[in-house]
CSV table of C-alpha atoms in Angstrom, one decimal:
chain,number,residue,atom,x,y,z
A,1,GLU,CA,-9.5,102.8,-159.7
A,2,ASP,CA,-9.2,98.8,-161.6
A,3,GLN,CA,-12.5,97.6,-161.5
A,4,VAL,CA,-14.5,95.1,-162.9
A,5,THR,CA,-18.5,94.9,-162.5
A,6,GLN,CA,-20.7,92.0,-163.6
A,7,SER,CA,-24.2,92.7,-163.4
A,8,PRO,CA,-27.1,91.6,-162.6
A,9,GLU,CA,-26.1,89.5,-159.4
A,10,ALA,CA,-28.6,87.1,-160.4
A,11,LEU,CA,-31.1,86.0,-163.2
A,12,ARG,CA,-33.4,83.9,-163.3
A,13,LEU,CA,-34.7,82.4,-166.7
A,14,GLN,CA,-37.4,79.8,-168.1
A,15,GLU,CA,-35.8,77.2,-170.2
A,16,GLY,CA,-35.6,79.1,-173.7
A,17,GLU,CA,-35.8,82.0,-172.5
A,18,SER,CA,-32.6,84.0,-174.1
A,19,SER,CA,-30.8,86.7,-172.2
A,20,SER,CA,-27.4,88.3,-172.1
A,21,LEU,CA,-25.1,89.2,-168.6
A,22,ASN,CA,-23.1,91.6,-168.8
A,23,CYS,CA,-19.2,92.7,-166.9
A,24,SER,CA,-18.1,96.2,-167.4
A,25,TYR,CA,-14.5,97.4,-166.9
A,26,THR,CA,-12.2,100.2,-165.8
A,27,VAL,CA,-8.7,99.6,-166.1
A,28,SER,CA,-5.5,100.6,-168.3
A,29,GLY,CA,-3.9,98.4,-170.9
A,30,LEU,CA,-6.8,95.8,-171.2
A,31,ARG,CA,-5.0,92.4,-172.5
A,32,GLY,CA,-7.9,89.9,-172.0
A,33,LEU,CA,-11.4,89.3,-171.1
A,34,PHE,CA,-12.2,85.9,-170.0
A,35,TRP,CA,-15.1,84.3,-169.0
A,36,TYR,CA,-15.4,81.2,-166.7
A,37,ARG,CA,-18.4,78.8,-165.4
A,38,GLN,CA,-18.0,78.0,-161.9
A,39,ASP,CA,-20.7,75.2,-160.5
A,40,PRO,CA,-21.0,75.0,-156.6
A,41,GLY,CA,-18.2,73.3,-154.4
A,42,LYS,CA,-16.1,73.2,-158.0
A,43,GLY,CA,-13.5,75.7,-159.3
A,44,PRO,CA,-14.4,78.0,-162.0
A,45,GLU,CA,-14.3,76.2,-165.8
A,46,PHE,CA,-12.3,78.7,-168.4
A,47,LEU,CA,-15.3,79.4,-171.7
A,48,PHE,CA,-13.5,82.0,-173.7
A,49,THR,CA,-11.1,84.7,-174.3
A,50,LEU,CA,-11.1,87.9,-175.8
A,51,TYR,CA,-8.5,90.2,-177.0
A,52,SER,CA,-9.7,92.9,-178.6
A,53,ALA,CA,-12.9,95.0,-179.1
A,54,GLY,CA,-15.2,93.7,-181.9
A,55,GLU,CA,-14.3,90.2,-181.2
A,56,GLU,CA,-17.1,87.4,-180.9
A,57,LYS,CA,-16.4,83.9,-179.8
A,58,GLU,CA,-19.3,80.8,-179.7
A,59,LYS,CA,-19.4,77.6,-177.7
A,60,GLU,CA,-23.2,75.7,-178.5
A,61,ARG,CA,-25.7,78.0,-176.4
A,62,LEU,CA,-23.3,81.1,-175.7
A,63,LYS,CA,-21.6,83.9,-177.5
A,64,ALA,CA,-19.3,86.3,-175.9
A,65,THR,CA,-18.8,89.9,-177.6
A,66,LEU,CA,-16.1,92.8,-176.5
A,67,THR,CA,-16.3,96.6,-176.5
A,68,LYS,CA,-13.5,98.9,-175.3
A,69,LYS,CA,-16.1,99.0,-172.0
A,70,GLU,CA,-17.5,96.4,-171.6
A,71,SER,CA,-18.5,92.2,-172.6
A,72,PHE,CA,-21.6,90.2,-173.1
A,73,LEU,CA,-22.2,86.7,-172.4
A,74,HIS,CA,-25.3,85.8,-174.4
A,75,ILE,CA,-27.4,83.1,-173.7
A,76,THR,CA,-30.2,81.5,-176.5
A,77,ALA,CA,-32.6,79.2,-175.6
A,78,PRO,CA,-31.1,77.9,-172.4
A,79,LYS,CA,-31.6,74.8,-170.8
A,80,PRO,CA,-31.4,73.7,-166.7
A,81,GLU,CA,-27.8,72.2,-167.4
A,82,ASP,CA,-26.6,76.3,-168.1
A,83,SER,CA,-27.1,76.7,-164.4
A,84,ALA,CA,-23.9,78.1,-162.9
A,85,THR,CA,-22.2,81.2,-161.5
A,86,TYR,CA,-20.1,83.3,-164.7
A,87,LEU,CA,-17.4,84.6,-163.6
A,88,CYS,CA,-15.9,86.9,-166.3
A,89,ALA,CA,-11.8,88.5,-165.5
A,90,VAL,CA,-10.2,91.1,-167.0
A,91,LEU,CA,-6.3,90.7,-167.8
A,92,TYR,CA,-4.5,94.0,-167.7
A,93,SER,CA,-1.3,96.1,-167.6
A,94,SER,CA,1.4,94.1,-167.1
A,95,ALA,CA,1.1,90.1,-167.8
A,96,SER,CA,0.3,89.3,-163.9
A,97,LYS,CA,-2.5,91.8,-163.0
A,98,ILE,CA,-5.9,89.9,-163.1
A,99,ILE,CA,-9.1,91.2,-161.7
A,100,PHE,CA,-12.5,88.8,-161.5
A,101,GLY,CA,-15.5,89.9,-161.1
A,102,SER,CA,-17.9,88.4,-158.1
A,103,GLY,CA,-20.3,86.6,-160.9
A,104,THR,CA,-24.2,86.4,-162.0
A,105,ARG,CA,-26.0,83.8,-160.9
A,106,LEU,CA,-27.5,82.1,-163.8
A,107,SER,CA,-30.5,79.4,-162.8
A,108,ILE,CA,-32.7,78.5,-165.1
A,109,ARG,CA,-35.6,76.8,-164.5
A,110,PRO,CA,-37.2,73.6,-166.5
B,1,ASP,CA,-9.7,68.7,-167.8
B,2,ALA,CA,-6.2,70.2,-166.7
B,3,GLY,CA,-4.2,68.0,-164.2
B,4,ILE,CA,-4.4,70.1,-161.2
B,5,THR,CA,-4.7,68.3,-157.4
B,6,GLN,CA,-4.8,70.1,-153.8
B,7,SER,CA,-4.6,69.1,-151.3
B,8,PRO,CA,-6.2,69.1,-148.4
B,9,ARG,CA,-9.7,69.0,-149.8
B,10,HIS,CA,-11.2,69.9,-146.3
B,11,LYS,CA,-9.1,71.7,-143.1
B,12,VAL,CA,-10.7,72.6,-139.9
B,13,THR,CA,-7.7,74.2,-137.7
B,14,GLU,CA,-8.0,76.6,-134.7
B,15,THR,CA,-6.7,80.0,-134.8
B,16,GLY,CA,-2.9,80.8,-134.9
B,17,THR,CA,-1.8,77.6,-135.9
B,18,PRO,CA,-0.3,77.4,-138.6
B,19,VAL,CA,-1.4,75.4,-142.1
B,20,THR,CA,0.1,75.1,-145.7
B,21,LEU,CA,-1.8,74.3,-148.8
B,22,ARG,CA,-0.5,72.6,-151.6
B,23,CYS,CA,-1.4,72.4,-155.5
B,24,HIS,CA,0.4,70.1,-157.8
B,25,GLN,CA,0.1,70.2,-161.5
B,26,THR,CA,1.3,67.9,-164.0
B,27,GLU,CA,0.8,70.5,-167.1
B,28,ASN,CA,4.2,72.1,-166.7
B,29,HIS,CA,2.5,75.7,-167.0
B,30,ARG,CA,5.2,78.8,-165.7
B,31,TYR,CA,2.7,80.4,-163.8
B,32,MET,CA,0.7,79.4,-160.8
B,33,TYR,CA,-1.4,81.4,-158.5
B,34,TRP,CA,-3.5,81.1,-155.4
B,35,TYR,CA,-7.1,82.6,-154.8
B,36,ARG,CA,-9.4,83.1,-151.9
B,37,GLN,CA,-12.7,83.2,-152.7
B,38,ASP,CA,-15.1,84.5,-150.5
B,39,PRO,CA,-19.6,85.5,-151.1
B,40,GLY,CA,-19.4,89.2,-152.3
B,41,HIS,CA,-16.1,89.2,-152.7
B,42,GLY,CA,-15.4,86.8,-155.8
B,43,LEU,CA,-12.2,85.6,-156.3
B,44,ARG,CA,-9.0,87.6,-155.6
B,45,LEU,CA,-5.5,86.8,-155.5
B,46,ILE,CA,-3.1,85.9,-153.2
B,47,HIS,CA,-0.1,85.1,-154.7
B,48,TYR,CA,1.4,84.1,-157.8
B,49,SER,CA,4.6,82.8,-159.2
B,50,TYR,CA,6.0,83.3,-162.5
B,51,GLY,CA,8.7,80.8,-162.3
B,52,VAL,CA,10.3,78.7,-159.8
B,53,LYS,CA,11.5,80.1,-157.0
B,54,ASP,CA,9.8,83.3,-158.4
B,55,THR,CA,6.7,84.7,-156.4
B,56,ASP,CA,5.0,88.1,-156.1
B,57,LYS,CA,2.0,89.4,-154.0
B,58,GLY,CA,-1.3,89.7,-155.4
B,59,GLU,CA,-4.5,92.0,-153.4
B,60,VAL,CA,-4.8,90.6,-150.0
B,61,SER,CA,-1.5,88.8,-149.6
B,62,ASP,CA,-1.2,90.2,-145.5
B,63,GLY,CA,-1.1,87.0,-143.4
B,64,TYR,CA,0.3,84.4,-146.2
B,65,SER,CA,3.0,83.4,-147.5
B,66,VAL,CA,4.1,81.0,-150.4
B,67,SER,CA,6.8,79.2,-152.2
B,68,ARG,CA,7.6,77.2,-155.4
B,69,SER,CA,10.5,74.9,-154.9
B,70,LYS,CA,9.8,72.9,-158.3
B,71,THR,CA,8.0,73.6,-161.3
B,72,GLU,CA,4.9,71.7,-160.5
B,73,ASP,CA,4.3,72.6,-156.6
B,74,PHE,CA,3.3,75.8,-155.7
B,75,LEU,CA,2.4,76.0,-151.6
B,76,LEU,CA,0.4,78.1,-149.3
B,77,THR,CA,1.2,79.2,-146.1
B,78,LEU,CA,-1.1,80.6,-143.6
B,79,GLU,CA,2.1,81.5,-140.5
B,80,SER,CA,-1.0,82.2,-137.9
B,81,ALA,CA,-4.3,81.5,-138.6
B,82,THR,CA,-7.2,83.8,-138.2
B,83,SER,CA,-10.8,83.6,-138.1
B,84,SER,CA,-10.7,85.9,-141.1
B,85,GLN,CA,-8.4,83.5,-143.3
B,86,THR,CA,-12.0,80.5,-143.7
B,87,SER,CA,-12.7,80.9,-146.5
B,88,VAL,CA,-12.4,78.4,-150.1
B,89,TYR,CA,-9.0,78.7,-151.8
B,90,PHE,CA,-8.3,78.0,-155.0
B,91,CYS,CA,-5.3,77.5,-156.9
B,92,ALA,CA,-4.8,78.3,-161.0
B,93,ILE,CA,-2.2,77.9,-163.4
B,94,SER,CA,-1.8,79.5,-167.3
B,95,ASP,CA,0.6,78.8,-169.5
B,96,GLY,CA,1.6,82.1,-169.8
B,97,ARG,CA,2.1,83.6,-173.2
B,98,LEU,CA,-0.4,85.7,-174.8
B,99,ALA,CA,0.9,84.3,-179.0
B,100,GLY,CA,2.2,81.1,-180.0
B,101,GLY,CA,-1.0,79.1,-178.9
B,102,GLY,CA,-0.4,80.0,-175.2
B,103,SER,CA,-2.6,82.5,-173.1
B,104,TYR,CA,-3.3,83.5,-170.0
B,105,GLU,CA,-6.7,81.5,-169.4
B,106,GLN,CA,-6.5,80.1,-166.5
B,107,TYR,CA,-7.2,76.5,-165.1
B,108,PHE,CA,-8.5,75.6,-161.9
B,109,GLY,CA,-8.2,73.1,-159.2
B,110,PRO,CA,-11.3,71.8,-157.0
B,111,GLY,CA,-10.5,74.2,-154.2
B,112,THR,CA,-9.5,73.7,-150.3
B,113,ARG,CA,-12.5,74.7,-148.2
B,114,LEU,CA,-10.4,75.7,-145.3
B,115,THR,CA,-12.6,76.8,-141.8
B,116,VAL,CA,-10.5,78.5,-138.9
B,117,THR,CA,-12.1,78.3,-135.5
């Protein structure tokens, strides 16, 4: 079954404490993997697209990496404003098939 | 921010009544999507459109229909609303090209909170 799983479901960190979020997938014919950030009461906001294993993308304190089975979103020295739910999504098979994971709720304490 | 608006932003309706949600974009993107978001389920695709009058079903399409008569507008209709359709509904758009500077990355609207009593 085509599936996208994110872990952990929730993560609480101290400000400045680096960590990683995981997105593992089992789909055939991966065409792209996306990371989004979602704040409460708002729509998801696009962060990164990764297309092939070994690819990396960075934006401020965030860095996304991709292997053949999973993607990691590394957050370095996070700040309270990084608190949000982070979603990953996989584009696979035909261009119209996209599956979202359930997200990781990240909370950064000052 | 991508030019995507959704209306209404909040709606309360009774079981059995028809409901139409509207998504409007100013980006001239080819693809438009409707998702629902529920606790524990994440975002689930209801229907999508790949052009005017071209639509297809997603994973949770039962009880929903869509129409796209203009590039900029994508309507989602609940023919006869049920309590299980209480949810937050998001519209998204994408350029729909993997090469040449385009992408399937999606840009989301602000959402519509629908409550069916």
